[in-house]
PDB file of C-alpha atoms in Angstrom:
ATOM      1  CA  MET A 131     -61.266 -11.117  -4.347  1.00  0.00           C
ATOM      2  CA  ALA A 132     -61.619 -14.580  -5.449  1.00  0.00           C
ATOM      3  CA  ALA A 133     -64.707 -16.719  -4.123  1.00  0.00           C
ATOM      4  CA  ILE A 134     -64.164 -19.102  -1.277  1.00  0.00           C
ATOM      5  CA  ASP A 135     -63.194 -22.480  -2.745  1.00  0.00           C
ATOM      6  CA  LEU A 136     -66.181 -24.614  -1.536  1.00  0.00           C
ATOM      7  CA  ASP A 137     -64.974 -27.851  -2.835  1.00  0.00           C
ATOM      8  CA  ALA A 138     -61.642 -27.497  -0.614  1.00  0.00           C
ATOM      9  CA  TYR A 139     -63.707 -26.526   2.526  1.00  0.00           C
ATOM     10  CA  PHE A 140     -66.081 -29.408   1.996  1.00  0.00           C
ATOM     11  CA  ARG A 141     -63.223 -31.911   1.759  1.00  0.00           C
ATOM     12  CA  ARG A 142     -61.482 -30.239   4.841  1.00  0.00           C
ATOM     13  CA  ILE A 143     -64.583 -30.915   7.081  1.00  0.00           C
ATOM     14  CA  GLY A 144     -65.881 -34.043   5.163  1.00  0.00           C
ATOM     15  CA  TYR A 145     -69.030 -32.893   4.016  1.00  0.00           C
ATOM     16  CA  GLU A 146     -70.676 -34.649   0.851  1.00  0.00           C
ATOM     17  CA  GLY A 147     -74.271 -33.033   1.103  1.00  0.00           C
ATOM     18  CA  GLY A 148     -76.323 -30.729  -1.071  1.00  0.00           C
ATOM     19  CA  ARG A 149     -75.329 -26.931  -1.652  1.00  0.00           C
ATOM     20  CA  ALA A 150     -78.890 -25.667  -1.447  1.00  0.00           C
ATOM     21  CA  PRO A 151     -79.284 -23.039   1.306  1.00  0.00           C
ATOM     22  CA  THR A 152     -81.445 -25.083   3.551  1.00  0.00           C
ATOM     23  CA  LEU A 153     -81.592 -25.650   7.300  1.00  0.00           C
ATOM     24  CA  GLU A 154     -80.504 -29.170   6.482  1.00  0.00           C
ATOM     25  CA  THR A 155     -77.346 -27.993   4.814  1.00  0.00           C
ATOM     26  CA  LEU A 156     -76.896 -25.442   7.732  1.00  0.00           C
ATOM     27  CA  ARG A 157     -77.076 -27.950  10.535  1.00  0.00           C
ATOM     28  CA  ALA A 158     -74.760 -30.447   8.649  1.00  0.00           C
ATOM     29  CA  LEU A 159     -72.042 -27.665   8.216  1.00  0.00           C
ATOM     30  CA  HIS A 160     -72.511 -26.369  11.709  1.00  0.00           C
ATOM     31  CA  ARG A 161     -72.024 -29.829  12.948  1.00  0.00           C
ATOM     32  CA  LEU A 162     -68.883 -30.805  10.911  1.00  0.00           C
ATOM     33  CA  HIS A 163     -67.022 -27.594  10.949  1.00  0.00           C
ATOM     34  CA  PRO A 164     -66.084 -27.579  14.779  1.00  0.00           C
ATOM     35  CA  GLN A 165     -65.163 -31.381  14.471  1.00  0.00           C
ATOM     36  CA  ALA A 166     -62.662 -30.694  11.853  1.00  0.00           C
ATOM     37  CA  ILE A 167     -61.423 -27.211  12.476  1.00  0.00           C
ATOM     38  CA  PRO A 168     -60.104 -26.975  15.915  1.00  0.00           C
ATOM     39  CA  PHE A 169     -60.371 -23.705  17.873  1.00  0.00           C
ATOM     40  CA  GLU A 170     -56.724 -22.595  18.649  1.00  0.00           C
ATOM     41  CA  ASN A 171     -54.689 -19.371  19.194  1.00  0.00           C
ATOM     42  CA  LEU A 172     -51.051 -20.633  18.175  1.00  0.00           C
ATOM     43  CA  ASP A 173     -50.586 -17.741  16.169  1.00  0.00           C
ATOM     44  CA  PRO A 174     -51.112 -14.714  18.815  1.00  0.00           C
ATOM     45  CA  LEU A 175     -49.243 -17.226  21.509  1.00  0.00           C
ATOM     46  CA  LEU A 176     -46.286 -17.017  19.290  1.00  0.00           C
ATOM     47  CA  GLY A 177     -46.557 -13.377  18.367  1.00  0.00           C
ATOM     48  CA  ARG A 178     -47.562 -13.684  14.778  1.00  0.00           C
ATOM     49  CA  PRO A 179     -50.300 -11.604  13.178  1.00  0.00           C
ATOM     50  CA  VAL A 180     -53.580 -13.030  12.797  1.00  0.00           C
ATOM     51  CA  LYS A 181     -55.020 -12.078   9.449  1.00  0.00           C
ATOM     52  CA  LEU A 182     -58.866 -11.909   8.527  1.00  0.00           C
ATOM     53  CA  ASP A 183     -58.966 -11.480   4.745  1.00  0.00           C
ATOM     54  CA  PRO A 184     -60.700 -14.376   3.052  1.00  0.00           C
ATOM     55  CA  ALA A 185     -57.604 -15.619   1.158  1.00  0.00           C
ATOM     56  CA  SER A 186     -55.665 -15.866   4.403  1.00  0.00           C
ATOM     57  CA  LEU A 187     -58.384 -17.644   6.254  1.00  0.00           C
ATOM     58  CA  GLU A 188     -58.921 -20.287   3.374  1.00  0.00           C
ATOM     59  CA  ARG A 189     -55.041 -20.940   3.144  1.00  0.00           C
ATOM     60  CA  LYS A 190     -54.547 -21.447   6.977  1.00  0.00           C
ATOM     61  CA  LEU A 191     -57.703 -23.076   8.081  1.00  0.00           C
ATOM     62  CA  VAL A 192     -58.626 -24.979   4.870  1.00  0.00           C
ATOM     63  CA  ARG A 193     -55.538 -25.734   3.121  1.00  0.00           C
ATOM     64  CA  GLU A 194     -52.882 -25.805   5.877  1.00  0.00           C
ATOM     65  CA  GLY A 195     -54.740 -27.849   8.500  1.00  0.00           C
ATOM     66  CA  ARG A 196     -54.678 -25.144  11.183  1.00  0.00           C
ATOM     67  CA  GLY A 197     -57.641 -23.789  13.324  1.00  0.00           C
ATOM     68  CA  GLY A 198     -58.203 -20.484  14.702  1.00  0.00           C
ATOM     69  CA  TYR A 199     -60.191 -18.571  17.210  1.00  0.00           C
ATOM     70  CA  CYS A 200     -63.655 -16.825  16.773  1.00  0.00           C
ATOM     71  CA  TYR A 201     -62.675 -14.268  13.900  1.00  0.00           C
ATOM     72  CA  GLU A 202     -61.124 -16.753  11.966  1.00  0.00           C
ATOM     73  CA  GLN A 203     -63.567 -19.272  12.277  1.00  0.00           C
ATOM     74  CA  ASN A 204     -66.717 -17.267  11.908  1.00  0.00           C
ATOM     75  CA  LEU A 205     -65.677 -14.992   9.198  1.00  0.00           C
ATOM     76  CA  LEU A 206     -64.546 -18.245   7.145  1.00  0.00           C
ATOM     77  CA  PHE A 207     -68.085 -19.714   8.094  1.00  0.00           C
ATOM     78  CA  ARG A 208     -69.600 -16.721   6.937  1.00  0.00           C
ATOM     79  CA  GLU A 209     -67.796 -16.570   3.611  1.00  0.00           C
ATOM     80  CA  VAL A 210     -68.967 -20.501   2.919  1.00  0.00           C
ATOM     81  CA  LEU A 211     -72.543 -19.648   3.780  1.00  0.00           C
ATOM     82  CA  GLN A 212     -72.706 -16.838   1.852  1.00  0.00           C
ATOM     83  CA  ALA A 213     -71.441 -18.455  -1.364  1.00  0.00           C
ATOM     84  CA  ILE A 214     -74.016 -21.132  -0.816  1.00  0.00           C
ATOM     85  CA  GLY A 215     -76.714 -18.282  -0.733  1.00  0.00           C
ATOM     86  CA  PHE A 216     -77.446 -17.588   3.017  1.00  0.00           C
ATOM     87  CA  PRO A 217     -78.238 -14.101   4.029  1.00  0.00           C
ATOM     88  CA  VAL A 218     -75.777 -13.722   7.024  1.00  0.00           C
ATOM     89  CA  THR A 219     -74.968 -10.961   9.295  1.00  0.00           C
ATOM     90  CA  GLY A 220     -72.043 -10.778  11.838  1.00  0.00           C
ATOM     91  CA  LEU A 221     -72.504  -9.887  15.340  1.00  0.00           C
ATOM     92  CA  ALA A 222     -70.273  -9.076  18.385  1.00  0.00           C
ATOM     93  CA  ALA A 223     -70.739 -10.371  22.249  1.00  0.00           C
ATOM     94  CA  ARG A 224     -69.200  -9.674  25.575  1.00  0.00           C
ATOM     95  CA  VAL A 225     -67.895 -12.842  27.058  1.00  0.00           C
ATOM     96  CA  LEU A 226     -69.678 -14.029  30.355  1.00  0.00           C
ATOM     97  CA  TRP A 227     -67.986 -17.586  30.563  1.00  0.00           C
ATOM     98  CA  ASN A 228     -65.766 -17.747  33.552  1.00  0.00           C
ATOM     99  CA  VAL A 229     -65.800 -14.018  33.976  1.00  0.00           C
ATOM    100  CA  PRO A 230     -66.275 -12.768  37.594  1.00  0.00           C
ATOM    101  CA  GLU A 231     -69.721 -11.331  38.721  1.00  0.00           C
ATOM    102  CA  GLY A 232     -69.785  -7.491  38.187  1.00  0.00           C
ATOM    103  CA  VAL A 233     -66.923  -7.653  35.403  1.00  0.00           C
ATOM    104  CA  VAL A 234     -68.055  -6.137  31.877  1.00  0.00           C
ATOM    105  CA  MET A 235     -65.954  -7.437  29.191  1.00  0.00           C
ATOM    106  CA  PRO A 236     -65.257  -5.536  25.805  1.00  0.00           C
ATOM    107  CA  ARG A 237     -67.546  -6.838  22.775  1.00  0.00           C
ATOM    108  CA  THR A 238     -64.574  -9.055  21.409  1.00  0.00           C
ATOM    109  CA  HIS A 239     -66.456 -12.208  20.663  1.00  0.00           C
ATOM    110  CA  MET A 240     -67.862 -12.740  16.942  1.00  0.00           C
ATOM    111  CA  LEU A 241     -71.009 -14.725  16.169  1.00  0.00           C
ATOM    112  CA  LEU A 242     -73.558 -14.854  13.298  1.00  0.00           C
ATOM    113  CA  LEU A 243     -76.976 -14.479  12.221  1.00  0.00           C
ATOM    114  CA  VAL A 244     -78.457 -16.724   9.398  1.00  0.00           C
ATOM    115  CA  ASP A 245     -81.529 -16.517   7.830  1.00  0.00           C
ATOM    116  CA  VAL A 246     -83.152 -19.683   6.567  1.00  0.00           C
ATOM    117  CA  ASP A 247     -86.654 -19.737   5.015  1.00  0.00           C
ATOM    118  CA  GLU A 248     -87.286 -16.267   6.767  1.00  0.00           C
ATOM    119  CA  VAL A 249     -86.527 -17.663  10.203  1.00  0.00           C
ATOM    120  CA  THR A 250     -83.425 -16.311  11.808  1.00  0.00           C
ATOM    121  CA  HIS A 251     -80.799 -18.468  13.524  1.00  0.00           C
ATOM    122  CA  VAL A 252     -77.661 -18.013  15.528  1.00  0.00           C
ATOM    123  CA  ALA A 253     -74.548 -19.589  14.023  1.00  0.00           C
ATOM    124  CA  ASP A 254     -71.151 -19.733  15.999  1.00  0.00           C
ATOM    125  CA  VAL A 255     -68.233 -22.105  15.068  1.00  0.00           C
ATOM    126  CA  GLY A 256     -65.625 -20.286  17.218  1.00  0.00           C
ATOM    127  CA  PHE A 257     -66.268 -20.499  21.022  1.00  0.00           C
ATOM    128  CA  GLY A 258     -63.721 -22.651  22.451  1.00  0.00           C
ATOM    129  CA  GLY A 259     -64.725 -25.488  24.527  1.00  0.00           C
ATOM    130  CA  GLN A 260     -68.422 -24.763  24.424  1.00  0.00           C
ATOM    131  CA  THR A 261     -68.414 -24.065  20.721  1.00  0.00           C
ATOM    132  CA  LEU A 262     -72.040 -24.476  19.553  1.00  0.00           C
ATOM    133  CA  THR A 263     -72.491 -27.606  17.156  1.00  0.00           C
ATOM    134  CA  GLY A 264     -75.834 -26.714  15.641  1.00  0.00           C
ATOM    135  CA  PRO A 265     -77.558 -23.348  14.797  1.00  0.00           C
ATOM    136  CA  LEU A 266     -80.105 -22.105  17.188  1.00  0.00           C
ATOM    137  CA  ARG A 267     -83.619 -20.265  16.396  1.00  0.00           C
ATOM    138  CA  LEU A 268     -83.533 -16.731  17.639  1.00  0.00           C
ATOM    139  CA  ALA A 269     -86.289 -17.601  19.938  1.00  0.00           C
ATOM    140  CA  PRO A 270     -85.793 -16.681  23.751  1.00  0.00           C
ATOM    141  CA  ASP A 271     -86.287 -18.883  26.675  1.00  0.00           C
ATOM    142  CA  VAL A 272     -86.557 -22.220  24.607  1.00  0.00           C
ATOM    143  CA  GLU A 273     -84.114 -25.276  25.254  1.00  0.00           C
ATOM    144  CA  GLN A 274     -82.824 -26.107  22.062  1.00  0.00           C
ATOM    145  CA  ALA A 275     -81.095 -29.404  21.310  1.00  0.00           C
ATOM    146  CA  THR A 276     -77.686 -29.624  19.468  1.00  0.00           C
ATOM    147  CA  PRO A 277     -75.403 -32.664  18.712  1.00  0.00           C
ATOM    148  CA  HIS A 278     -73.884 -31.831  22.012  1.00  0.00           C
ATOM    149  CA  GLU A 279     -75.375 -29.889  25.103  1.00  0.00           C
ATOM    150  CA  PRO A 280     -78.713 -28.354  24.885  1.00  0.00           C
ATOM    151  CA  PHE A 281     -78.752 -24.487  24.594  1.00  0.00           C
ATOM    152  CA  ARG A 282     -80.967 -21.689  25.084  1.00  0.00           C
ATOM    153  CA  LEU A 283     -80.973 -17.786  24.501  1.00  0.00           C
ATOM    154  CA  VAL A 284     -82.552 -15.692  27.449  1.00  0.00           C
ATOM    155  CA  ARG A 285     -83.813 -12.233  26.726  1.00  0.00           C
ATOM    156  CA  SER A 286     -82.183  -9.424  28.714  1.00  0.00           C
ATOM    157  CA  GLY A 287     -83.872  -6.312  27.662  1.00  0.00           C
ATOM    158  CA  GLU A 288     -82.683  -5.713  23.863  1.00  0.00           C
ATOM    159  CA  GLN A 289     -80.179  -8.287  24.256  1.00  0.00           C
ATOM    160  CA  PHE A 290     -79.801 -12.096  24.397  1.00  0.00           C
ATOM    161  CA  VAL A 291     -77.633 -14.164  26.658  1.00  0.00           C
ATOM    162  CA  LEU A 292     -76.445 -17.539  25.177  1.00  0.00           C
ATOM    163  CA  GLN A 293     -76.524 -20.288  27.773  1.00  0.00           C
ATOM    164  CA  SER A 294     -75.473 -23.989  27.877  1.00  0.00           C
ATOM    165  CA  LYS A 295     -76.814 -26.710  29.854  1.00  0.00           C
ATOM    166  CA  ILE A 296     -73.802 -28.251  31.786  1.00  0.00           C
ATOM    167  CA  ARG A 297     -74.254 -30.772  34.373  1.00  0.00           C
ATOM    168  CA  GLU A 298     -77.903 -29.972  34.773  1.00  0.00           C
ATOM    169  CA  SER A 299     -77.103 -26.166  35.318  1.00  0.00           C
ATOM    170  CA  TRP A 300     -77.504 -23.454  32.913  1.00  0.00           C
ATOM    171  CA  VAL A 301     -74.490 -21.551  32.497  1.00  0.00           C
ATOM    172  CA  SER A 302     -74.034 -18.081  30.807  1.00  0.00           C
ATOM    173  CA  LEU A 303     -71.673 -17.995  27.683  1.00  0.00           C
ATOM    174  CA  TYR A 304     -71.875 -14.479  26.638  1.00  0.00           C
ATOM    175  CA  ARG A 305     -74.304 -11.588  25.749  1.00  0.00           C
ATOM    176  CA  PHE A 306     -75.043  -9.936  22.611  1.00  0.00           C
ATOM    177  CA  ASP A 307     -77.460  -7.435  20.798  1.00  0.00           C
ATOM    178  CA  LEU A 308     -78.449  -7.331  17.019  1.00  0.00           C
ATOM    179  CA  GLN A 309     -76.097  -4.404  15.839  1.00  0.00           C
ATOM    180  CA  ASP A 310     -74.601  -5.555  12.593  1.00  0.00           C
ATOM    181  CA  GLN A 311     -70.611  -5.629  12.754  1.00  0.00           C
ATOM    182  CA  ILE A 312     -68.620  -4.988   9.619  1.00  0.00           C
ATOM    183  CA  GLN A 313     -64.876  -6.187   8.875  1.00  0.00           C
ATOM    184  CA  PRO A 314     -63.247  -2.708  10.176  1.00  0.00           C
ATOM    185  CA  ASP A 315     -64.985  -3.583  13.487  1.00  0.00           C
ATOM    186  CA  TYR A 316     -63.563  -7.226  13.718  1.00  0.00           C
ATOM    187  CA  GLU A 317     -59.994  -6.071  12.575  1.00  0.00           C
ATOM    188  CA  VAL A 318     -60.007  -3.535  15.497  1.00  0.00           C
ATOM    189  CA  TYR A 319     -61.073  -6.328  17.859  1.00  0.00           C
ATOM    190  CA  ASN A 320     -58.926  -8.769  16.540  1.00  0.00           C
ATOM    191  CA  TRP A 321     -55.954  -6.684  16.917  1.00  0.00           C
ATOM    192  CA  TYR A 322     -56.768  -6.227  20.373  1.00  0.00           C
ATOM    193  CA  VAL A 323     -57.095  -9.579  21.568  1.00  0.00           C
ATOM    194  CA  SER A 324     -54.205 -10.763  19.440  1.00  0.00           C
ATOM    195  CA  THR A 325     -51.737  -8.207  20.970  1.00  0.00           C
ATOM    196  CA  HIS A 326     -52.862  -6.930  24.063  1.00  0.00           C
ATOM    197  CA  PRO A 327     -50.089  -8.163  26.774  1.00  0.00           C
ATOM    198  CA  GLN A 328     -52.743  -9.042  29.108  1.00  0.00           C
ATOM    199  CA  SER A 329     -55.149 -11.026  26.545  1.00  0.00           C
ATOM    200  CA  ILE A 330     -55.412 -14.550  27.267  1.00  0.00           C
ATOM    201  CA  PHE A 331     -54.757 -15.352  23.691  1.00  0.00           C
ATOM    202  CA  VAL A 332     -51.187 -13.948  23.930  1.00  0.00           C
ATOM    203  CA  ASN A 333     -50.316 -15.567  27.339  1.00  0.00           C
ATOM    204  CA  SER A 334     -52.137 -18.938  27.259  1.00  0.00           C
ATOM    205  CA  LEU A 335     -52.383 -21.905  24.903  1.00  0.00           C
ATOM    206  CA  LEU A 336     -56.249 -22.601  24.110  1.00  0.00           C
ATOM    207  CA  ALA A 337     -57.509 -25.393  22.002  1.00  0.00           C
ATOM    208  CA  GLY A 338     -60.895 -26.984  21.521  1.00  0.00           C
ATOM    209  CA  ARG A 339     -62.509 -29.416  19.240  1.00  0.00           C
ATOM    210  CA  ALA A 340     -65.969 -31.133  19.387  1.00  0.00           C
ATOM    211  CA  ALA A 341     -66.213 -34.910  18.377  1.00  0.00           C
ATOM    212  CA  PRO A 342     -69.138 -37.070  18.338  1.00  0.00           C
ATOM    213  CA  GLY A 343     -70.241 -37.635  22.009  1.00  0.00           C
ATOM    214  CA  ARG A 344     -67.565 -35.640  23.611  1.00  0.00           C
ATOM    215  CA  ARG A 345     -65.574 -32.385  23.724  1.00  0.00           C
ATOM    216  CA  TYR A 346     -61.602 -31.803  23.874  1.00  0.00           C
ATOM    217  CA  THR A 347     -60.122 -28.943  25.445  1.00  0.00           C
ATOM    218  CA  LEU A 348     -56.560 -27.874  26.172  1.00  0.00           C
ATOM    219  CA  LEU A 349     -55.274 -24.896  28.411  1.00  0.00           C
ATOM    220  CA  ASN A 350     -51.733 -24.673  28.400  1.00  0.00           C
ATOM    221  CA  ASN A 351     -50.760 -28.200  29.409  1.00  0.00           C
ATOM    222  CA  GLN A 352     -54.057 -29.070  30.923  1.00  0.00           C
ATOM    223  CA  LEU A 353     -56.125 -31.603  28.808  1.00  0.00           C
ATOM    224  CA  SER A 354     -59.930 -32.296  29.202  1.00  0.00           C
ATOM    225  CA  VAL A 355     -62.069 -34.809  27.652  1.00  0.00           C
ATOM    226  CA  HIS A 356     -65.893 -34.070  28.530  1.00  0.00           C
ATOM    227  CA  HIS A 357     -68.189 -36.686  27.771  1.00  0.00           C
ATOM    228  CA  LEU A 358     -72.007 -36.094  26.993  1.00  0.00           C
ATOM    229  CA  ASN A 359     -72.872 -38.393  29.699  1.00  0.00           C
ATOM    230  CA  GLY A 360     -71.612 -36.036  32.285  1.00  0.00           C
ATOM    231  CA  GLY A 361     -67.949 -37.720  32.792  1.00  0.00           C
ATOM    232  CA  ALA A 362     -64.733 -36.144  32.234  1.00  0.00           C
ATOM    233  CA  ASP A 363     -61.182 -37.109  31.769  1.00  0.00           C
ATOM    234  CA  LYS A 364     -58.388 -34.608  32.779  1.00  0.00           C
ATOM    235  CA  GLY A 365     -54.675 -34.802  32.758  1.00  0.00           C
ATOM    236  CA  VAL A 366     -51.623 -32.710  32.608  1.00  0.00           C
ATOM    237  CA  LEU A 367     -49.163 -33.175  29.857  1.00  0.00           C
ATOM    238  CA  ALA A 368     -45.710 -32.954  31.149  1.00  0.00           C
ATOM    239  CA  THR A 369     -43.526 -32.412  28.232  1.00  0.00           C
ATOM    240  CA  VAL A 370     -43.377 -30.484  25.077  1.00  0.00           C
ATOM    241  CA  ALA A 371     -43.665 -33.738  23.154  1.00  0.00           C
ATOM    242  CA  GLU A 372     -46.821 -34.743  24.752  1.00  0.00           C
ATOM    243  CA  ILE A 373     -48.385 -31.272  24.063  1.00  0.00           C
ATOM    244  CA  ARG A 374     -47.515 -31.607  20.574  1.00  0.00           C
ATOM    245  CA  GLU A 375     -48.960 -35.018  20.143  1.00  0.00           C
ATOM    246  CA  ALA A 376     -52.230 -33.970  21.955  1.00  0.00           C
ATOM    247  CA  LEU A 377     -52.479 -30.945  19.422  1.00  0.00           C
ATOM    248  CA  GLN A 378     -52.005 -33.321  16.344  1.00  0.00           C
ATOM    249  CA  THR A 379     -54.053 -36.353  17.778  1.00  0.00           C
ATOM    250  CA  GLU A 380     -57.068 -35.086  19.683  1.00  0.00           C
ATOM    251  CA  PHE A 381     -57.143 -31.789  17.946  1.00  0.00           C
ATOM    252  CA  ARG A 382     -56.236 -32.833  14.384  1.00  0.00           C
ATOM    253  CA  LEU A 383     -54.051 -29.811  14.222  1.00  0.00           C
ATOM    254  CA  THR A 384     -51.363 -29.378  11.680  1.00  0.00           C
ATOM    255  CA  LEU A 385     -48.616 -27.469  13.679  1.00  0.00           C
ATOM    256  CA  PRO A 386     -47.090 -24.384  12.178  1.00  0.00           C
ATOM    257  CA  ASP A 387     -43.536 -24.547  11.110  1.00  0.00           C
ATOM    258  CA  ALA A 388     -42.324 -22.188  13.887  1.00  0.00           C
ATOM    259  CA  PRO A 389     -38.710 -22.690  15.385  1.00  0.00           C
ATOM    260  CA  GLU A 390     -39.926 -20.887  18.584  1.00  0.00           C
ATOM    261  CA  LEU A 391     -42.738 -23.210  19.018  1.00  0.00           C
ATOM    262  CA  ASP A 392     -40.890 -25.804  21.186  1.00  0.00           C
ATOM    263  CA  ALA A 393     -39.637 -23.014  23.465  1.00  0.00           C
ATOM    264  CA  VAL A 394     -43.379 -21.482  23.958  1.00  0.00           C
ATOM    265  CA  LEU A 395     -44.527 -24.880  24.760  1.00  0.00           C
ATOM    266  CA  GLU A 396     -41.998 -25.409  27.139  1.00  0.00           C
ATOM    267  CA  ARG A 397     -42.779 -22.442  28.977  1.00  0.00           C
ATOM    268  CA  LEU A 398     -46.456 -23.470  29.281  1.00  0.00           C
ATOM    269  CA  THR A 399     -45.489 -26.605  31.125  1.00  0.00           C
ATOM    270  CA  LEU A 400     -44.104 -24.716  34.189  1.00  0.00           C
ATOM    271  CA  GLY A 401     -46.672 -22.376  35.305  1.00  0.00           C
ATOM    272  CA  PRO A 402     -50.267 -22.702  36.783  1.00  0.00           C
ATOM    273  CA  SER A 403     -53.475 -22.334  34.438  1.00  0.00           C
ATOM    274  CA  SER A 404     -56.670 -21.033  34.813  1.00  0.00           C
ATOM    275  CA  ASN A 405     -60.203 -22.486  33.879  1.00  0.00           C
ATOM    276  CA  PHE A 406     -60.859 -22.287  30.153  1.00  0.00           C
ATOM    277  CA  ASP A 407     -63.200 -25.227  29.752  1.00  0.00           C
ATOM    278  CA  GLY A 408     -65.227 -25.440  33.104  1.00  0.00           C
TER     279      GLY A 408
END
């Protein structure tokens, strides 16, 4: 398998810094990636397969101007970090964000552990409307700043819970342990969330992008812009043309050449939505 094209990836995210495996490099890449490569699930929504091999990830997310969800985002990010020289481990998590109390979700979210100068960090560029924009030290019960919200990791037995500080309240996003996951694990999880008839990724349009000072999120036809000062602008996109415009403008997404796309987007303007971005 050919190595990831770092030059093309750096152009995609607008990175012009050094290529040494330092904390400065990791922080810069982690900040720029979610600004340039949006979270989106158009392929499973359209009934198209989601491919996780490095060549497919590079073609879709780097060269075609698309985004993706957690497996695509973090597997691509892992390829980049490993090419630079970072030791990286893939993990899996159970989502807690917007999940009712007492409901246990399967381990279908992917995140990364990255070692920098013998210090382990959590990296995750693929968690929708609350995607991290900076790495976190794997240190429990410490509030850590990022370019966006503060985050913290709370110890829960042998596991950790990632929390985000939203409007002065700590909100749990997901729970994970430190068991290594390998490519076949992600292939199984990916097949499940991209094809199960009750999966949110099959039934709803989700998009998210971090920008300096704000976050954009889209659930079906409901667009939200959350500002770091605590304010939010929310609106409903009434037509297919408005959804297309938002995906291309706010989310900087090159839309796939799919004849059925407009029919799918039309359906999303007709029904109610559940909460995606809080």
